[in-house]
Amino acid sequence: MLQFCMWSVMEEQVYAYVLFFFGLIGLIIYFFTAFALMVSLFSGRLCLYQQTNPLLEHDELPGVSVIKPLMGVDPLLEENIESHFKICYPQLEILFCVQDDQDPAIGVVKRLQQKYPKVDSHLFIGDKNEIVNPLVKNMSPAYAAAKYGYIWVSTSRIKANSDILYDMVGKILKPNVGLVHQMPFTTDQPGFAAAVEKVYFGCVVPRYFLALNYLGFNCFVGMSYLLRKAALDEAKGLSWYGRYLAEDYYLGRAIRDRGYSLVISAFPAQQNVGLLSMANYKDRMVRWLRLRFSMIPFVTIIIEPLTECLPLGLYGSWSIHHFLGVNPYYIFSFHILGWLIIDYLQLKNIQRTGLAFSKLTFVMAWLCRELMTLVIVIEAFLKPQQIQWGKRTYRVDFNGLTHLVQNNRPTLNV
């Protein structure tokens, strides 16, 4: 009997230690996430849209080569391309890239070249067949032919202006900066799917993108970025990273490993895309989640889900209840309400102008985005190494190396 009592006491102690451990981990994750939310909110407010003017410190501005990879067309492609022709900058060339001479984007480019004959622009047709990543494959000929030492990679969905370029040039002229990148955001478009995308890029992305970058971590999305060509050439050049589907992560890390800093532009990248749909949004999130899994599996499997609003609310509510005895239902309710308010403030912070939809639409889009996360995670981890990009299918190894499994002519949608 005495031995049984001793075992019972020991089991209770072990159980108490286990609960204490998991409760403490929950509190640490909860308060770290809250800290990241506050850092992103205040850093976004203080730093975004505060343009760096290179003319204040430099008498002469360096030349910039804009590389714009294209494949197929959407209703807003011409508007995006024309925005680059309208940039006012002293030394600028625009290098358009398509994979074959049947691409309908060629007609759009040639029409705008005729409209803006004084703009230094060139069209490259063809690619390097040995490169797996279709984006890098598309850009490589233009990268090799670029005549300036600073390269602005601006993907097809990006809408540009002069302020963005001046800001990025002003930042990259600092000797320790190797790359300046824009935080992805979206333009205002009609429809509920556009509202969900706006919520994702205006609430979820800045939540950690701004916090991690301002805390000194590498968080870089390759939709629009200006880099020192010499820095990338020192890191084996653009084509070398065509072996990875997530080329932006690996080339950014390589540039940073060589002692250069990666800094954020004051202006978020304006993704300007027509014909948005919930299916396209879901497929894009699945693709990105699988890519993150190949690059940073521990963070993707463990940390990332626990820092989403709903799982974190459940875990944090239980942890606080365990230590303080507060009703977890009250904690969870306040958590959801507080998170929703902070996300709305963050979105207004990134947008800086009035939203194109009502507060009710925001709440519905926010809830839809949160609830879709479970569907996205389940689909992503059913085939974690298979990436569908356009009509091409790839297998991505856990070291990021990518293999083409099926090849049909795709529509490139970054």
JSON list of N, CA and C in Angstrom, two decimals, residues 37-93:
[
{"chain": "A", "resi": 37, "resn": "LEU", "atom": "N", "xyz": [3.76, 41.36, -32.51]},
{"chain": "A", "resi": 37, "resn": "LEU", "atom": "CA", "xyz": [2.65, 42.16, -33.02]},
{"chain": "A", "resi": 37, "resn": "LEU", "atom": "C", "xyz": [2.88, 43.65, -32.74]},
{"chain": "A", "resi": 38, "resn": "MET", "atom": "N", "xyz": [3.33, 43.95, -31.54]},
{"chain": "A", "resi": 38, "resn": "MET", "atom": "CA", "xyz": [3.55, 45.35, -31.19]},
{"chain": "A", "resi": 38, "resn": "MET", "atom": "C", "xyz": [4.73, 45.94, -31.98]},
{"chain": "A", "resi": 39, "resn": "VAL", "atom": "N", "xyz": [5.80, 45.15, -32.14]},
{"chain": "A", "resi": 39, "resn": "VAL", "atom": "CA", "xyz": [6.95, 45.63, -32.91]},
{"chain": "A", "resi": 39, "resn": "VAL", "atom": "C", "xyz": [6.54, 45.93, -34.34]},
{"chain": "A", "resi": 40, "resn": "SER", "atom": "N", "xyz": [5.79, 45.01, -34.95]},
{"chain": "A", "resi": 40, "resn": "SER", "atom": "CA", "xyz": [5.38, 45.22, -36.34]},
{"chain": "A", "resi": 40, "resn": "SER", "atom": "C", "xyz": [4.44, 46.40, -36.47]},
{"chain": "A", "resi": 41, "resn": "LEU", "atom": "N", "xyz": [3.55, 46.56, -35.51]},
{"chain": "A", "resi": 41, "resn": "LEU", "atom": "CA", "xyz": [2.59, 47.68, -35.57]},
{"chain": "A", "resi": 41, "resn": "LEU", "atom": "C", "xyz": [3.30, 49.02, -35.48]},
{"chain": "A", "resi": 42, "resn": "PHE", "atom": "N", "xyz": [4.21, 49.15, -34.51]},
{"chain": "A", "resi": 42, "resn": "PHE", "atom": "CA", "xyz": [4.87, 50.44, -34.32]},
{"chain": "A", "resi": 42, "resn": "PHE", "atom": "C", "xyz": [5.97, 50.68, -35.36]},
{"chain": "A", "resi": 43, "resn": "SER", "atom": "N", "xyz": [6.69, 49.63, -35.74]},
{"chain": "A", "resi": 43, "resn": "SER", "atom": "CA", "xyz": [7.73, 49.83, -36.76]},
{"chain": "A", "resi": 43, "resn": "SER", "atom": "C", "xyz": [7.10, 50.19, -38.09]},
{"chain": "A", "resi": 44, "resn": "GLY", "atom": "N", "xyz": [5.97, 49.58, -38.40]},
{"chain": "A", "resi": 44, "resn": "GLY", "atom": "CA", "xyz": [5.28, 49.93, -39.64]},
{"chain": "A", "resi": 44, "resn": "GLY", "atom": "C", "xyz": [4.81, 51.38, -39.63]},
{"chain": "A", "resi": 45, "resn": "ARG", "atom": "N", "xyz": [4.32, 51.81, -38.49]},
{"chain": "A", "resi": 45, "resn": "ARG", "atom": "CA", "xyz": [3.85, 53.18, -38.39]},
{"chain": "A", "resi": 45, "resn": "ARG", "atom": "C", "xyz": [4.99, 54.18, -38.49]},
{"chain": "A", "resi": 46, "resn": "LEU", "atom": "N", "xyz": [6.12, 53.85, -37.91]},
{"chain": "A", "resi": 46, "resn": "LEU", "atom": "CA", "xyz": [7.24, 54.81, -37.85]},
{"chain": "A", "resi": 46, "resn": "LEU", "atom": "C", "xyz": [8.11, 54.79, -39.11]},
{"chain": "A", "resi": 47, "resn": "CYS", "atom": "N", "xyz": [8.20, 53.63, -39.77]},
{"chain": "A", "resi": 47, "resn": "CYS", "atom": "CA", "xyz": [9.19, 53.49, -40.84]},
{"chain": "A", "resi": 47, "resn": "CYS", "atom": "C", "xyz": [8.61, 53.44, -42.25]},
{"chain": "A", "resi": 48, "resn": "LEU", "atom": "N", "xyz": [7.41, 52.91, -42.40]},
{"chain": "A", "resi": 48, "resn": "LEU", "atom": "CA", "xyz": [6.84, 52.82, -43.75]},
{"chain": "A", "resi": 48, "resn": "LEU", "atom": "C", "xyz": [6.47, 54.21, -44.26]},
{"chain": "A", "resi": 49, "resn": "TYR", "atom": "N", "xyz": [6.64, 54.39, -45.55]},
{"chain": "A", "resi": 49, "resn": "TYR", "atom": "CA", "xyz": [6.33, 55.63, -46.27]},
{"chain": "A", "resi": 49, "resn": "TYR", "atom": "C", "xyz": [7.23, 56.80, -45.84]},
{"chain": "A", "resi": 50, "resn": "GLN", "atom": "N", "xyz": [8.34, 56.49, -45.17]},
{"chain": "A", "resi": 50, "resn": "GLN", "atom": "CA", "xyz": [9.35, 57.51, -44.84]},
{"chain": "A", "resi": 50, "resn": "GLN", "atom": "C", "xyz": [10.47, 57.38, -45.88]},
{"chain": "A", "resi": 51, "resn": "GLN", "atom": "N", "xyz": [10.29, 58.04, -47.01]},
{"chain": "A", "resi": 51, "resn": "GLN", "atom": "CA", "xyz": [11.17, 57.83, -48.15]},
{"chain": "A", "resi": 51, "resn": "GLN", "atom": "C", "xyz": [12.60, 58.31, -47.90]},
{"chain": "A", "resi": 52, "resn": "THR", "atom": "N", "xyz": [13.57, 57.50, -48.34]},
{"chain": "A", "resi": 52, "resn": "THR", "atom": "CA", "xyz": [14.97, 57.90, -48.35]},
{"chain": "A", "resi": 52, "resn": "THR", "atom": "C", "xyz": [15.26, 58.61, -49.67]},
{"chain": "A", "resi": 53, "resn": "ASN", "atom": "N", "xyz": [15.81, 59.80, -49.61]},
{"chain": "A", "resi": 53, "resn": "ASN", "atom": "CA", "xyz": [16.11, 60.57, -50.82]},
{"chain": "A", "resi": 53, "resn": "ASN", "atom": "C", "xyz": [17.60, 60.52, -51.11]},
{"chain": "A", "resi": 54, "resn": "PRO", "atom": "N", "xyz": [18.03, 59.76, -52.12]},
{"chain": "A", "resi": 54, "resn": "PRO", "atom": "CA", "xyz": [19.48, 59.63, -52.39]},
{"chain": "A", "resi": 54, "resn": "PRO", "atom": "C", "xyz": [20.12, 60.94, -52.83]},
{"chain": "A", "resi": 55, "resn": "LEU", "atom": "N", "xyz": [19.33, 61.87, -53.35]},
{"chain": "A", "resi": 55, "resn": "LEU", "atom": "CA", "xyz": [19.89, 63.13, -53.83]},
{"chain": "A", "resi": 55, "resn": "LEU", "atom": "C", "xyz": [20.40, 64.01, -52.70]},
{"chain": "A", "resi": 56, "resn": "LEU", "atom": "N", "xyz": [19.98, 63.72, -51.47]},
{"chain": "A", "resi": 56, "resn": "LEU", "atom": "CA", "xyz": [20.46, 64.51, -50.33]},
{"chain": "A", "resi": 56, "resn": "LEU", "atom": "C", "xyz": [21.90, 64.17, -49.96]},
{"chain": "A", "resi": 57, "resn": "GLU", "atom": "N", "xyz": [22.35, 62.96, -50.33]},
{"chain": "A", "resi": 57, "resn": "GLU", "atom": "CA", "xyz": [23.70, 62.52, -49.95]},
{"chain": "A", "resi": 57, "resn": "GLU", "atom": "C", "xyz": [24.61, 62.23, -51.14]},
{"chain": "A", "resi": 58, "resn": "HIS", "atom": "N", "xyz": [24.04, 62.15, -52.35]},
{"chain": "A", "resi": 58, "resn": "HIS", "atom": "CA", "xyz": [24.84, 61.76, -53.52]},
{"chain": "A", "resi": 58, "resn": "HIS", "atom": "C", "xyz": [24.55, 62.72, -54.67]},
{"chain": "A", "resi": 59, "resn": "ASP", "atom": "N", "xyz": [25.62, 63.18, -55.32]},
{"chain": "A", "resi": 59, "resn": "ASP", "atom": "CA", "xyz": [25.46, 64.10, -56.45]},
{"chain": "A", "resi": 59, "resn": "ASP", "atom": "C", "xyz": [25.02, 63.38, -57.71]},
{"chain": "A", "resi": 60, "resn": "GLU", "atom": "N", "xyz": [25.42, 62.14, -57.85]},
{"chain": "A", "resi": 60, "resn": "GLU", "atom": "CA", "xyz": [25.10, 61.40, -59.05]},
{"chain": "A", "resi": 60, "resn": "GLU", "atom": "C", "xyz": [24.49, 60.05, -58.68]},
{"chain": "A", "resi": 61, "resn": "LEU", "atom": "N", "xyz": [23.40, 59.69, -59.33]},
{"chain": "A", "resi": 61, "resn": "LEU", "atom": "CA", "xyz": [22.73, 58.43, -59.03]},
{"chain": "A", "resi": 61, "resn": "LEU", "atom": "C", "xyz": [23.22, 57.33, -59.97]},
{"chain": "A", "resi": 62, "resn": "PRO", "atom": "N", "xyz": [23.34, 56.11, -59.46]},
{"chain": "A", "resi": 62, "resn": "PRO", "atom": "CA", "xyz": [23.81, 55.00, -60.30]},
{"chain": "A", "resi": 62, "resn": "PRO", "atom": "C", "xyz": [22.72, 54.54, -61.26]},
{"chain": "A", "resi": 63, "resn": "GLY", "atom": "N", "xyz": [23.12, 53.90, -62.33]},
{"chain": "A", "resi": 63, "resn": "GLY", "atom": "CA", "xyz": [22.16, 53.33, -63.26]},
{"chain": "A", "resi": 63, "resn": "GLY", "atom": "C", "xyz": [21.50, 52.09, -62.67]},
{"chain": "A", "resi": 64, "resn": "VAL", "atom": "N", "xyz": [20.26, 51.85, -63.06]},
{"chain": "A", "resi": 64, "resn": "VAL", "atom": "CA", "xyz": [19.50, 50.70, -62.57]},
{"chain": "A", "resi": 64, "resn": "VAL", "atom": "C", "xyz": [18.92, 49.94, -63.76]},
{"chain": "A", "resi": 65, "resn": "SER", "atom": "N", "xyz": [19.09, 48.63, -63.74]},
{"chain": "A", "resi": 65, "resn": "SER", "atom": "CA", "xyz": [18.47, 47.75, -64.74]},
{"chain": "A", "resi": 65, "resn": "SER", "atom": "C", "xyz": [17.26, 47.07, -64.11]},
{"chain": "A", "resi": 66, "resn": "VAL", "atom": "N", "xyz": [16.10, 47.32, -64.68]},
{"chain": "A", "resi": 66, "resn": "VAL", "atom": "CA", "xyz": [14.87, 46.68, -64.20]},
{"chain": "A", "resi": 66, "resn": "VAL", "atom": "C", "xyz": [14.66, 45.38, -64.99]},
{"chain": "A", "resi": 67, "resn": "ILE", "atom": "N", "xyz": [14.55, 44.27, -64.29]},
{"chain": "A", "resi": 67, "resn": "ILE", "atom": "CA", "xyz": [14.25, 43.00, -64.94]},
{"chain": "A", "resi": 67, "resn": "ILE", "atom": "C", "xyz": [12.81, 42.64, -64.61]},
{"chain": "A", "resi": 68, "resn": "LYS", "atom": "N", "xyz": [12.01, 42.50, -65.67]},
{"chain": "A", "resi": 68, "resn": "LYS", "atom": "CA", "xyz": [10.59, 42.19, -65.49]},
{"chain": "A", "resi": 68, "resn": "LYS", "atom": "C", "xyz": [10.26, 40.90, -66.24]},
{"chain": "A", "resi": 69, "resn": "PRO", "atom": "N", "xyz": [10.22, 39.77, -65.54]},
{"chain": "A", "resi": 69, "resn": "PRO", "atom": "CA", "xyz": [9.87, 38.50, -66.17]},
{"chain": "A", "resi": 69, "resn": "PRO", "atom": "C", "xyz": [8.37, 38.41, -66.43]},
{"chain": "A", "resi": 70, "resn": "LEU", "atom": "N", "xyz": [8.00, 37.94, -67.60]},
{"chain": "A", "resi": 70, "resn": "LEU", "atom": "CA", "xyz": [6.59, 37.86, -67.99]},
{"chain": "A", "resi": 70, "resn": "LEU", "atom": "C", "xyz": [6.28, 36.49, -68.54]},
{"chain": "A", "resi": 71, "resn": "MET", "atom": "N", "xyz": [5.05, 36.05, -68.34]},
{"chain": "A", "resi": 71, "resn": "MET", "atom": "CA", "xyz": [4.57, 34.84, -68.98]},
{"chain": "A", "resi": 71, "resn": "MET", "atom": "C", "xyz": [3.05, 34.88, -68.98]},
{"chain": "A", "resi": 72, "resn": "GLY", "atom": "N", "xyz": [2.47, 35.04, -70.15]},
{"chain": "A", "resi": 72, "resn": "GLY", "atom": "CA", "xyz": [1.03, 35.17, -70.23]},
{"chain": "A", "resi": 72, "resn": "GLY", "atom": "C", "xyz": [0.58, 36.58, -69.86]},
{"chain": "A", "resi": 73, "resn": "VAL", "atom": "N", "xyz": [-0.73, 36.80, -69.89]},
{"chain": "A", "resi": 73, "resn": "VAL", "atom": "CA", "xyz": [-1.28, 38.12, -69.58]},
{"chain": "A", "resi": 73, "resn": "VAL", "atom": "C", "xyz": [-2.45, 37.99, -68.62]},
{"chain": "A", "resi": 74, "resn": "ASP", "atom": "N", "xyz": [-2.70, 39.05, -67.87]},
{"chain": "A", "resi": 74, "resn": "ASP", "atom": "CA", "xyz": [-3.95, 39.17, -67.13]},
{"chain": "A", "resi": 74, "resn": "ASP", "atom": "C", "xyz": [-4.47, 40.59, -67.38]},
{"chain": "A", "resi": 75, "resn": "PRO", "atom": "N", "xyz": [-5.68, 40.92, -66.95]},
{"chain": "A", "resi": 75, "resn": "PRO", "atom": "CA", "xyz": [-6.27, 42.20, -67.33]},
{"chain": "A", "resi": 75, "resn": "PRO", "atom": "C", "xyz": [-5.47, 43.43, -66.90]},
{"chain": "A", "resi": 76, "resn": "LEU", "atom": "N", "xyz": [-4.60, 43.31, -65.88]},
{"chain": "A", "resi": 76, "resn": "LEU", "atom": "CA", "xyz": [-3.88, 44.48, -65.38]},
{"chain": "A", "resi": 76, "resn": "LEU", "atom": "C", "xyz": [-2.39, 44.45, -65.74]},
{"chain": "A", "resi": 77, "resn": "LEU", "atom": "N", "xyz": [-1.98, 43.50, -66.58]},
{"chain": "A", "resi": 77, "resn": "LEU", "atom": "CA", "xyz": [-0.56, 43.42, -66.92]},
{"chain": "A", "resi": 77, "resn": "LEU", "atom": "C", "xyz": [-0.08, 44.68, -67.61]},
{"chain": "A", "resi": 78, "resn": "GLU", "atom": "N", "xyz": [-0.84, 45.20, -68.57]},
{"chain": "A", "resi": 78, "resn": "GLU", "atom": "CA", "xyz": [-0.41, 46.39, -69.30]},
{"chain": "A", "resi": 78, "resn": "GLU", "atom": "C", "xyz": [-0.24, 47.58, -68.36]},
{"chain": "A", "resi": 79, "resn": "GLU", "atom": "N", "xyz": [-1.14, 47.72, -67.41]},
{"chain": "A", "resi": 79, "resn": "GLU", "atom": "CA", "xyz": [-1.03, 48.79, -66.42]},
{"chain": "A", "resi": 79, "resn": "GLU", "atom": "C", "xyz": [0.25, 48.65, -65.60]},
{"chain": "A", "resi": 80, "resn": "ASN", "atom": "N", "xyz": [0.56, 47.42, -65.20]},
{"chain": "A", "resi": 80, "resn": "ASN", "atom": "CA", "xyz": [1.78, 47.19, -64.42]},
{"chain": "A", "resi": 80, "resn": "ASN", "atom": "C", "xyz": [3.03, 47.52, -65.22]},
{"chain": "A", "resi": 81, "resn": "ILE", "atom": "N", "xyz": [3.08, 47.06, -66.48]},
{"chain": "A", "resi": 81, "resn": "ILE", "atom": "CA", "xyz": [4.25, 47.32, -67.31]},
{"chain": "A", "resi": 81, "resn": "ILE", "atom": "C", "xyz": [4.39, 48.81, -67.59]},
{"chain": "A", "resi": 82, "resn": "GLU", "atom": "N", "xyz": [3.27, 49.46, -67.91]},
{"chain": "A", "resi": 82, "resn": "GLU", "atom": "CA", "xyz": [3.33, 50.89, -68.23]},
{"chain": "A", "resi": 82, "resn": "GLU", "atom": "C", "xyz": [3.81, 51.72, -67.05]},
{"chain": "A", "resi": 83, "resn": "SER", "atom": "N", "xyz": [3.51, 51.28, -65.83]},
{"chain": "A", "resi": 83, "resn": "SER", "atom": "CA", "xyz": [3.97, 52.02, -64.65]},
{"chain": "A", "resi": 83, "resn": "SER", "atom": "C", "xyz": [5.49, 52.09, -64.61]},
{"chain": "A", "resi": 84, "resn": "HIS", "atom": "N", "xyz": [6.18, 51.09, -65.15]},
{"chain": "A", "resi": 84, "resn": "HIS", "atom": "CA", "xyz": [7.65, 51.11, -65.20]},
{"chain": "A", "resi": 84, "resn": "HIS", "atom": "C", "xyz": [8.14, 52.07, -66.29]},
{"chain": "A", "resi": 85, "resn": "PHE", "atom": "N", "xyz": [7.44, 52.14, -67.40]},
{"chain": "A", "resi": 85, "resn": "PHE", "atom": "CA", "xyz": [7.81, 53.09, -68.45]},
{"chain": "A", "resi": 85, "resn": "PHE", "atom": "C", "xyz": [7.67, 54.54, -67.96]},
{"chain": "A", "resi": 86, "resn": "LYS", "atom": "N", "xyz": [6.79, 54.78, -67.01]},
{"chain": "A", "resi": 86, "resn": "LYS", "atom": "CA", "xyz": [6.54, 56.14, -66.52]},
{"chain": "A", "resi": 86, "resn": "LYS", "atom": "C", "xyz": [7.50, 56.59, -65.43]},
{"chain": "A", "resi": 87, "resn": "ILE", "atom": "N", "xyz": [8.38, 55.70, -65.00]},
{"chain": "A", "resi": 87, "resn": "ILE", "atom": "CA", "xyz": [9.34, 56.06, -63.95]},
{"chain": "A", "resi": 87, "resn": "ILE", "atom": "C", "xyz": [10.29, 57.13, -64.47]},
{"chain": "A", "resi": 88, "resn": "CYS", "atom": "N", "xyz": [10.47, 58.15, -63.67]},
{"chain": "A", "resi": 88, "resn": "CYS", "atom": "CA", "xyz": [11.40, 59.24, -64.01]},
{"chain": "A", "resi": 88, "resn": "CYS", "atom": "C", "xyz": [12.68, 59.05, -63.21]},
{"chain": "A", "resi": 89, "resn": "TYR", "atom": "N", "xyz": [13.73, 58.58, -63.88]},
{"chain": "A", "resi": 89, "resn": "TYR", "atom": "CA", "xyz": [15.01, 58.30, -63.23]},
{"chain": "A", "resi": 89, "resn": "TYR", "atom": "C", "xyz": [16.09, 58.50, -64.28]},
{"chain": "A", "resi": 90, "resn": "PRO", "atom": "N", "xyz": [17.24, 59.10, -63.91]},
{"chain": "A", "resi": 90, "resn": "PRO", "atom": "CA", "xyz": [18.22, 59.51, -64.94]},
{"chain": "A", "resi": 90, "resn": "PRO", "atom": "C", "xyz": [18.83, 58.38, -65.75]},
{"chain": "A", "resi": 91, "resn": "GLN", "atom": "N", "xyz": [19.16, 57.25, -65.13]},
{"chain": "A", "resi": 91, "resn": "GLN", "atom": "CA", "xyz": [19.78, 56.14, -65.86]},
{"chain": "A", "resi": 91, "resn": "GLN", "atom": "C", "xyz": [19.00, 54.87, -65.56]},
{"chain": "A", "resi": 92, "resn": "LEU", "atom": "N", "xyz": [18.17, 54.47, -66.51]},
{"chain": "A", "resi": 92, "resn": "LEU", "atom": "CA", "xyz": [17.29, 53.34, -66.29]},
{"chain": "A", "resi": 92, "resn": "LEU", "atom": "C", "xyz": [17.11, 52.55, -67.57]},
{"chain": "A", "resi": 93, "resn": "GLU", "atom": "N", "xyz": [17.21, 51.25, -67.47]},
{"chain": "A", "resi": 93, "resn": "GLU", "atom": "CA", "xyz": [16.84, 50.37, -68.58]},
{"chain": "A", "resi": 93, "resn": "GLU", "atom": "C", "xyz": [15.85, 49.34, -68.06]}
]
